[in-house]
């Protein structure tokens, strides 16, 4: 027995297999506890050279020394074995003497493991072959089969050849269409030819190796199921490779109708083309064409809608008798969100309405015409000869989301057990400002009450932190914590004596050294408070933090701060300079009456901090430094002057908050890549968001100019923060509205609506900023269109119009530089859509005014979409109709 264990530890797999061959089942079972103990030993540090050497032999021996199918399957597919497993051939060799039924059980058990378990296909297939059982059709097995077939190494051996020779082809081919996320694996092989799955399946169905009807139906059913884009591409290519005959297409009309209605755009386009071909050949009944039109015209893809209107026009031209059924179907497009689609549908109805004799059909068309935009509605009255019921225009009412209510922080956890749970959750997933602040305050409070009990409760929570168990130099730990105190790990390391007191003291004496950048002032203020709290835990524990906010935005109520200072006075506790400085920056001064009353009580405390707070509460807290615009390439950025109020009587690490912010003077060596710290910066200055926004403005600009992702996610919190919403806040929202990624644009729209709901939005300023950014190329009109359309869809049409009425003149001015014969430069892509959104908002709100340069754009020659939308907007503004 010891010889087998020695061979396993040494990694001599061949010797292990030889020794196992000479053992009986009872002898093998006796060995298994030792093998299990060795596995536990190696798992403690499975990346050592010893572990890598032993694992393959251990994998084989453990599988051979168990008799239960469930246990063997679990051993074979274990996660710790997958990095250095035994080869499938070795595993099949050591298991090959078992009964076929037992092997079949193991094969199906390991095949049921998820794809992520990475069980080798060769092992599963080998066990299936030995047992003679039905082939599994699980995701793991099918994925492995596809990968195995797709790896073509031998000359002349193709995917088609391999599939022909596979004895389980029919069963696995049917399972292929039922397997999730298989498209990306099928696409690994060549897109066309004998090495492609699509061509191979087409050949096999043509040869009769696969049932053609069943395979085509399965492929269409898979497209109906939906799924990732890779699945759409592969299975659509396969459908095309089948080259269905007209009879085969006609037999599956119901499938094509379902795909045209609900499938992904590219799949629906193919289904639409098949149905169009059938319709023009007489293979589609009028009722089916009406059904198809009702589904397709409801879709948002303009390409599909336009193609359907073209098809209806062709059918109407060939068979005028269908007008009574097809024109009401075409009229469904009168309610489409795109005005160009509405106009196309109206033209189609106008062209063929003379073929309609039924008064009921004309009434139906008249009813549908009420959905048209005002200018087309008026045209329908004349061209269709319909009479629309007069509508009393309803006064427009703006619908904005309710302004977000601030959330009060819950008290710090009362017990160390509860606090430890919160620390564990925060370490695992991060937290918002409120959770972070109450957890930080809880650590400070319990360190003051009973540090030993706190450390004991934190033991299981911090056990997996790398710096607690790693053998690393103190210098490495110091360097790590200098840059990562926002995670509370600095406080935890202090409690667990992983950082010397001298290091904490030195950090406070020399300040937060490091590369300077535009964010450094915010980071220094935030980090200094944590370093000082850690130092005081070691030397003179604080009873609690003065600066813990009252609200989730970071604001601190003045009455609450006075009460905390009174408690400090009663306890005789020494105030932490950084903690008190942060409390001053957070205390709410926007309510003069409350601030004045709190100032009187603070002065009555008779302490230096009470006097300082009283002076701070009665000072003018609304002042902002002067700002100046600067340009950098396509960007518009801001510089601001100094603010002496934030430099006088504040600790050195807080004074940079009041120093000037420059665009060109900043150093570019910035290490603030962690997006989780940004909300905490807002909580440093919760009543002066302009000072934060001006330092984040370049970051926000990257979302539009450099196509970065996620930098605009904080914009809703900027909108919910306090203080004036000035140039920096509005420019930040403008960049977010032009961001590359949809989630960033959506965050900017949320910020826009929050500002509007709080009556803090200067739509004229934001609109003018957007005009300049679009003109400079920082914001693309097509992205802005998506943002403003989303905002308008929430019911904020008046807000969007007020913004666009200041954006459009800047852009239209460039189009009006030439005469009517030379109409100036080509419009930017998306300009017509921007005019369309503006026209929709003007129509809904009943706006009536003259927009500079609009007339010149509307009078341009031709009937391009830009000219059409410009004329529509001019008409809406002239009539002032509210939809």
PDB file of C-alpha atoms in Angstrom, residues 226-391:
ATOM      1  CA  UNK A 226     -34.056  33.339 -29.418  1.00  0.00           C
ATOM      2  CA  UNK A 227     -30.761  33.481 -27.591  1.00  0.00           C
ATOM      3  CA  UNK A 228     -27.365  35.137 -28.048  1.00  0.00           C
ATOM      4  CA  UNK A 229     -26.407  36.899 -31.272  1.00  0.00           C
ATOM      5  CA  UNK A 230     -23.917  34.111 -32.103  1.00  0.00           C
ATOM      6  CA  UNK A 231     -26.785  31.592 -32.134  1.00  0.00           C
ATOM      7  CA  UNK A 232     -28.812  33.812 -34.462  1.00  0.00           C
ATOM      8  CA  UNK A 233     -25.953  34.133 -36.919  1.00  0.00           C
ATOM      9  CA  UNK A 234     -25.066  30.443 -37.051  1.00  0.00           C
ATOM     10  CA  UNK A 235     -28.548  28.985 -37.274  1.00  0.00           C
ATOM     11  CA  UNK A 236     -29.714  31.609 -39.759  1.00  0.00           C
ATOM     12  CA  UNK A 237     -26.715  30.751 -41.919  1.00  0.00           C
ATOM     13  CA  UNK A 238     -27.715  27.102 -41.610  1.00  0.00           C
ATOM     14  CA  UNK A 239     -31.282  27.830 -42.732  1.00  0.00           C
ATOM     15  CA  UNK A 240     -29.921  29.614 -45.781  1.00  0.00           C
ATOM     16  CA  UNK A 241     -27.545  26.723 -46.499  1.00  0.00           C
ATOM     17  CA  UNK A 242     -30.515  24.327 -46.641  1.00  0.00           C
ATOM     18  CA  UNK A 243     -31.694  26.223 -49.781  1.00  0.00           C
ATOM     19  CA  UNK A 244     -35.324  25.374 -49.133  1.00  0.00           C
ATOM     20  CA  UNK A 245     -37.532  24.806 -52.106  1.00  0.00           C
ATOM     21  CA  UNK A 246     -40.668  26.877 -52.604  1.00  0.00           C
ATOM     22  CA  UNK A 247     -42.816  24.003 -51.354  1.00  0.00           C
ATOM     23  CA  UNK A 248     -40.667  23.642 -48.229  1.00  0.00           C
ATOM     24  CA  UNK A 249     -40.943  27.346 -47.580  1.00  0.00           C
ATOM     25  CA  UNK A 250     -44.722  27.325 -48.054  1.00  0.00           C
ATOM     26  CA  UNK A 251     -45.150  24.397 -45.671  1.00  0.00           C
ATOM     27  CA  UNK A 252     -43.535  26.456 -42.924  1.00  0.00           C
ATOM     28  CA  UNK A 253     -45.487  29.679 -43.420  1.00  0.00           C
ATOM     29  CA  UNK A 254     -46.566  29.724 -39.767  1.00  0.00           C
ATOM     30  CA  UNK A 255     -42.915  29.569 -38.689  1.00  0.00           C
ATOM     31  CA  UNK A 256     -41.937  32.451 -40.981  1.00  0.00           C
ATOM     32  CA  UNK A 257     -44.830  34.548 -39.662  1.00  0.00           C
ATOM     33  CA  UNK A 258     -43.753  33.909 -36.072  1.00  0.00           C
ATOM     34  CA  UNK A 259     -40.127  34.758 -36.868  1.00  0.00           C
ATOM     35  CA  UNK A 260     -41.092  37.965 -38.664  1.00  0.00           C
ATOM     36  CA  UNK A 261     -43.107  39.021 -35.638  1.00  0.00           C
ATOM     37  CA  UNK A 262     -40.863  38.127 -32.695  1.00  0.00           C
ATOM     38  CA  UNK A 263     -37.366  37.051 -33.766  1.00  0.00           C
ATOM     39  CA  UNK A 264     -34.202  39.117 -33.612  1.00  0.00           C
ATOM     40  CA  UNK A 265     -33.941  41.766 -36.297  1.00  0.00           C
ATOM     41  CA  UNK A 266     -31.604  39.876 -38.646  1.00  0.00           C
ATOM     42  CA  UNK A 267     -33.699  36.701 -38.381  1.00  0.00           C
ATOM     43  CA  UNK A 268     -36.948  38.621 -38.840  1.00  0.00           C
ATOM     44  CA  UNK A 269     -35.484  40.225 -41.955  1.00  0.00           C
ATOM     45  CA  UNK A 270     -34.837  36.831 -43.519  1.00  0.00           C
ATOM     46  CA  UNK A 271     -38.292  35.580 -42.602  1.00  0.00           C
ATOM     47  CA  UNK A 272     -39.781  38.730 -44.081  1.00  0.00           C
ATOM     48  CA  UNK A 273     -37.904  38.188 -47.358  1.00  0.00           C
ATOM     49  CA  UNK A 274     -39.173  34.584 -47.588  1.00  0.00           C
ATOM     50  CA  UNK A 275     -42.752  35.680 -46.945  1.00  0.00           C
ATOM     51  CA  UNK A 276     -42.420  38.523 -49.449  1.00  0.00           C
ATOM     52  CA  UNK A 277     -41.272  36.066 -52.108  1.00  0.00           C
ATOM     53  CA  UNK A 278     -44.216  33.816 -51.314  1.00  0.00           C
ATOM     54  CA  UNK A 279     -46.631  36.731 -51.415  1.00  0.00           C
ATOM     55  CA  UNK A 280     -45.436  37.903 -54.829  1.00  0.00           C
ATOM     56  CA  UNK A 281     -45.695  34.333 -56.173  1.00  0.00           C
ATOM     57  CA  UNK A 282     -49.229  33.920 -54.883  1.00  0.00           C
ATOM     58  CA  UNK A 283     -48.146  31.542 -52.128  1.00  0.00           C
ATOM     59  CA  UNK A 284     -49.449  33.755 -49.331  1.00  0.00           C
ATOM     60  CA  UNK A 285     -53.106  34.510 -48.786  1.00  0.00           C
ATOM     61  CA  UNK A 286     -54.293  38.067 -48.236  1.00  0.00           C
ATOM     62  CA  UNK A 287     -55.270  37.198 -44.672  1.00  0.00           C
ATOM     63  CA  UNK A 288     -51.754  35.899 -43.986  1.00  0.00           C
ATOM     64  CA  UNK A 289     -50.246  39.041 -45.487  1.00  0.00           C
ATOM     65  CA  UNK A 290     -52.478  41.156 -43.238  1.00  0.00           C
ATOM     66  CA  UNK A 291     -51.359  39.102 -40.240  1.00  0.00           C
ATOM     67  CA  UNK A 292     -47.718  39.533 -41.228  1.00  0.00           C
ATOM     68  CA  UNK A 293     -48.126  43.287 -41.712  1.00  0.00           C
ATOM     69  CA  UNK A 294     -49.758  43.729 -38.332  1.00  0.00           C
ATOM     70  CA  UNK A 295     -46.762  42.085 -36.677  1.00  0.00           C
ATOM     71  CA  UNK A 296     -43.963  43.706 -38.691  1.00  0.00           C
ATOM     72  CA  UNK A 297     -45.392  47.245 -38.690  1.00  0.00           C
ATOM     73  CA  UNK A 298     -45.518  47.042 -34.919  1.00  0.00           C
ATOM     74  CA  UNK A 299     -41.735  46.547 -34.731  1.00  0.00           C
ATOM     75  CA  UNK A 300     -39.372  49.444 -34.064  1.00  0.00           C
ATOM     76  CA  UNK A 301     -36.813  48.570 -36.777  1.00  0.00           C
ATOM     77  CA  UNK A 302     -37.436  51.084 -39.537  1.00  0.00           C
ATOM     78  CA  UNK A 303     -35.725  48.902 -42.137  1.00  0.00           C
ATOM     79  CA  UNK A 304     -38.248  46.091 -41.590  1.00  0.00           C
ATOM     80  CA  UNK A 305     -41.191  48.484 -41.520  1.00  0.00           C
ATOM     81  CA  UNK A 306     -40.143  50.188 -44.740  1.00  0.00           C
ATOM     82  CA  UNK A 307     -39.659  46.821 -46.457  1.00  0.00           C
ATOM     83  CA  UNK A 308     -43.158  45.750 -45.385  1.00  0.00           C
ATOM     84  CA  UNK A 309     -44.723  48.909 -46.805  1.00  0.00           C
ATOM     85  CA  UNK A 310     -42.865  48.318 -50.087  1.00  0.00           C
ATOM     86  CA  UNK A 311     -44.210  44.756 -50.173  1.00  0.00           C
ATOM     87  CA  UNK A 312     -47.768  45.954 -49.581  1.00  0.00           C
ATOM     88  CA  UNK A 313     -47.372  48.458 -52.397  1.00  0.00           C
ATOM     89  CA  UNK A 314     -46.228  45.745 -54.815  1.00  0.00           C
ATOM     90  CA  UNK A 315     -49.105  43.439 -53.904  1.00  0.00           C
ATOM     91  CA  UNK A 316     -51.634  46.271 -54.210  1.00  0.00           C
ATOM     92  CA  UNK A 317     -50.272  47.191 -57.641  1.00  0.00           C
ATOM     93  CA  UNK A 318     -50.612  43.591 -58.841  1.00  0.00           C
ATOM     94  CA  UNK A 319     -53.983  42.879 -57.234  1.00  0.00           C
ATOM     95  CA  UNK A 320     -56.104  46.024 -56.650  1.00  0.00           C
ATOM     96  CA  UNK A 321     -58.925  43.899 -55.247  1.00  0.00           C
ATOM     97  CA  UNK A 322     -56.938  43.424 -52.027  1.00  0.00           C
ATOM     98  CA  UNK A 323     -57.016  47.147 -51.189  1.00  0.00           C
ATOM     99  CA  UNK A 324     -59.955  46.777 -48.835  1.00  0.00           C
ATOM    100  CA  UNK A 325     -57.939  44.412 -46.603  1.00  0.00           C
ATOM    101  CA  UNK A 326     -54.367  45.643 -47.105  1.00  0.00           C
ATOM    102  CA  UNK A 327     -54.833  49.407 -46.743  1.00  0.00           C
ATOM    103  CA  UNK A 328     -56.136  49.159 -43.150  1.00  0.00           C
ATOM    104  CA  UNK A 329     -53.132  46.913 -42.470  1.00  0.00           C
ATOM    105  CA  UNK A 330     -50.799  49.555 -43.903  1.00  0.00           C
ATOM    106  CA  UNK A 331     -52.582  52.231 -41.879  1.00  0.00           C
ATOM    107  CA  UNK A 332     -51.354  50.565 -38.690  1.00  0.00           C
ATOM    108  CA  UNK A 333     -48.039  52.292 -39.425  1.00  0.00           C
ATOM    109  CA  UNK A 334     -49.803  55.644 -38.835  1.00  0.00           C
ATOM    110  CA  UNK A 335     -49.066  55.103 -35.155  1.00  0.00           C
ATOM    111  CA  UNK A 336     -45.363  54.336 -35.615  1.00  0.00           C
ATOM    112  CA  UNK A 337     -43.018  56.436 -33.496  1.00  0.00           C
ATOM    113  CA  UNK A 338     -41.001  57.522 -36.547  1.00  0.00           C
ATOM    114  CA  UNK A 339     -42.631  60.268 -38.598  1.00  0.00           C
ATOM    115  CA  UNK A 340     -40.873  59.120 -41.792  1.00  0.00           C
ATOM    116  CA  UNK A 341     -42.600  55.747 -41.463  1.00  0.00           C
ATOM    117  CA  UNK A 342     -45.914  57.520 -40.937  1.00  0.00           C
ATOM    118  CA  UNK A 343     -45.375  59.545 -44.100  1.00  0.00           C
ATOM    119  CA  UNK A 344     -44.443  56.460 -46.141  1.00  0.00           C
ATOM    120  CA  UNK A 345     -47.573  54.685 -44.959  1.00  0.00           C
ATOM    121  CA  UNK A 346     -49.718  57.713 -45.752  1.00  0.00           C
ATOM    122  CA  UNK A 347     -48.259  57.927 -49.261  1.00  0.00           C
ATOM    123  CA  UNK A 348     -49.073  54.256 -49.802  1.00  0.00           C
ATOM    124  CA  UNK A 349     -52.652  54.718 -48.642  1.00  0.00           C
ATOM    125  CA  UNK A 350     -53.048  57.889 -50.726  1.00  0.00           C
ATOM    126  CA  UNK A 351     -51.847  56.059 -53.824  1.00  0.00           C
ATOM    127  CA  UNK A 352     -54.378  53.229 -53.526  1.00  0.00           C
ATOM    128  CA  UNK A 353     -57.299  54.679 -51.572  1.00  0.00           C
ATOM    129  CA  UNK A 354     -59.222  55.214 -54.813  1.00  0.00           C
ATOM    130  CA  UNK A 355     -59.523  51.428 -55.149  1.00  0.00           C
ATOM    131  CA  UNK A 356     -61.551  51.219 -51.927  1.00  0.00           C
ATOM    132  CA  UNK A 357     -65.324  51.178 -52.301  1.00  0.00           C
ATOM    133  CA  UNK A 358     -66.398  50.191 -48.797  1.00  0.00           C
ATOM    134  CA  UNK A 359     -67.418  53.008 -46.464  1.00  0.00           C
ATOM    135  CA  UNK A 360     -66.423  50.849 -43.485  1.00  0.00           C
ATOM    136  CA  UNK A 361     -62.839  50.665 -44.776  1.00  0.00           C
ATOM    137  CA  UNK A 362     -62.739  54.444 -45.267  1.00  0.00           C
ATOM    138  CA  UNK A 363     -64.015  54.926 -41.737  1.00  0.00           C
ATOM    139  CA  UNK A 364     -61.277  52.611 -40.492  1.00  0.00           C
ATOM    140  CA  UNK A 365     -58.658  54.646 -42.377  1.00  0.00           C
ATOM    141  CA  UNK A 366     -60.109  57.858 -40.955  1.00  0.00           C
ATOM    142  CA  UNK A 367     -59.854  56.459 -37.446  1.00  0.00           C
ATOM    143  CA  UNK A 368     -56.237  55.385 -38.025  1.00  0.00           C
ATOM    144  CA  UNK A 369     -55.363  58.838 -39.427  1.00  0.00           C
ATOM    145  CA  UNK A 370     -55.957  60.313 -35.998  1.00  0.00           C
ATOM    146  CA  UNK A 371     -52.635  58.753 -34.908  1.00  0.00           C
ATOM    147  CA  UNK A 372     -50.610  60.757 -37.447  1.00  0.00           C
ATOM    148  CA  UNK A 373     -48.488  63.698 -36.435  1.00  0.00           C
ATOM    149  CA  UNK A 374     -50.358  67.010 -36.856  1.00  0.00           C
ATOM    150  CA  UNK A 375     -48.870  68.001 -40.219  1.00  0.00           C
ATOM    151  CA  UNK A 376     -49.620  64.581 -41.733  1.00  0.00           C
ATOM    152  CA  UNK A 377     -53.034  64.498 -40.084  1.00  0.00           C
ATOM    153  CA  UNK A 378     -54.003  67.690 -41.837  1.00  0.00           C
ATOM    154  CA  UNK A 379     -52.703  66.289 -45.114  1.00  0.00           C
ATOM    155  CA  UNK A 380     -54.744  63.085 -44.629  1.00  0.00           C
ATOM    156  CA  UNK A 381     -57.915  65.114 -44.272  1.00  0.00           C
ATOM    157  CA  UNK A 382     -57.386  66.557 -47.741  1.00  0.00           C
ATOM    158  CA  UNK A 383     -55.832  63.619 -49.601  1.00  0.00           C
ATOM    159  CA  UNK A 384     -58.011  60.827 -48.227  1.00  0.00           C
ATOM    160  CA  UNK A 385     -61.185  62.801 -48.075  1.00  0.00           C
ATOM    161  CA  UNK A 386     -61.750  61.764 -44.493  1.00  0.00           C
ATOM    162  CA  UNK A 387     -63.325  63.793 -41.753  1.00  0.00           C
ATOM    163  CA  UNK A 388     -61.656  63.654 -38.389  1.00  0.00           C
ATOM    164  CA  UNK A 389     -63.638  64.332 -35.261  1.00  0.00           C
ATOM    165  CA  UNK A 390     -62.616  67.698 -33.823  1.00  0.00           C
ATOM    166  CA  UNK A 391     -60.389  67.329 -30.786  1.00  0.00           C
TER     167      UNK A 391
END
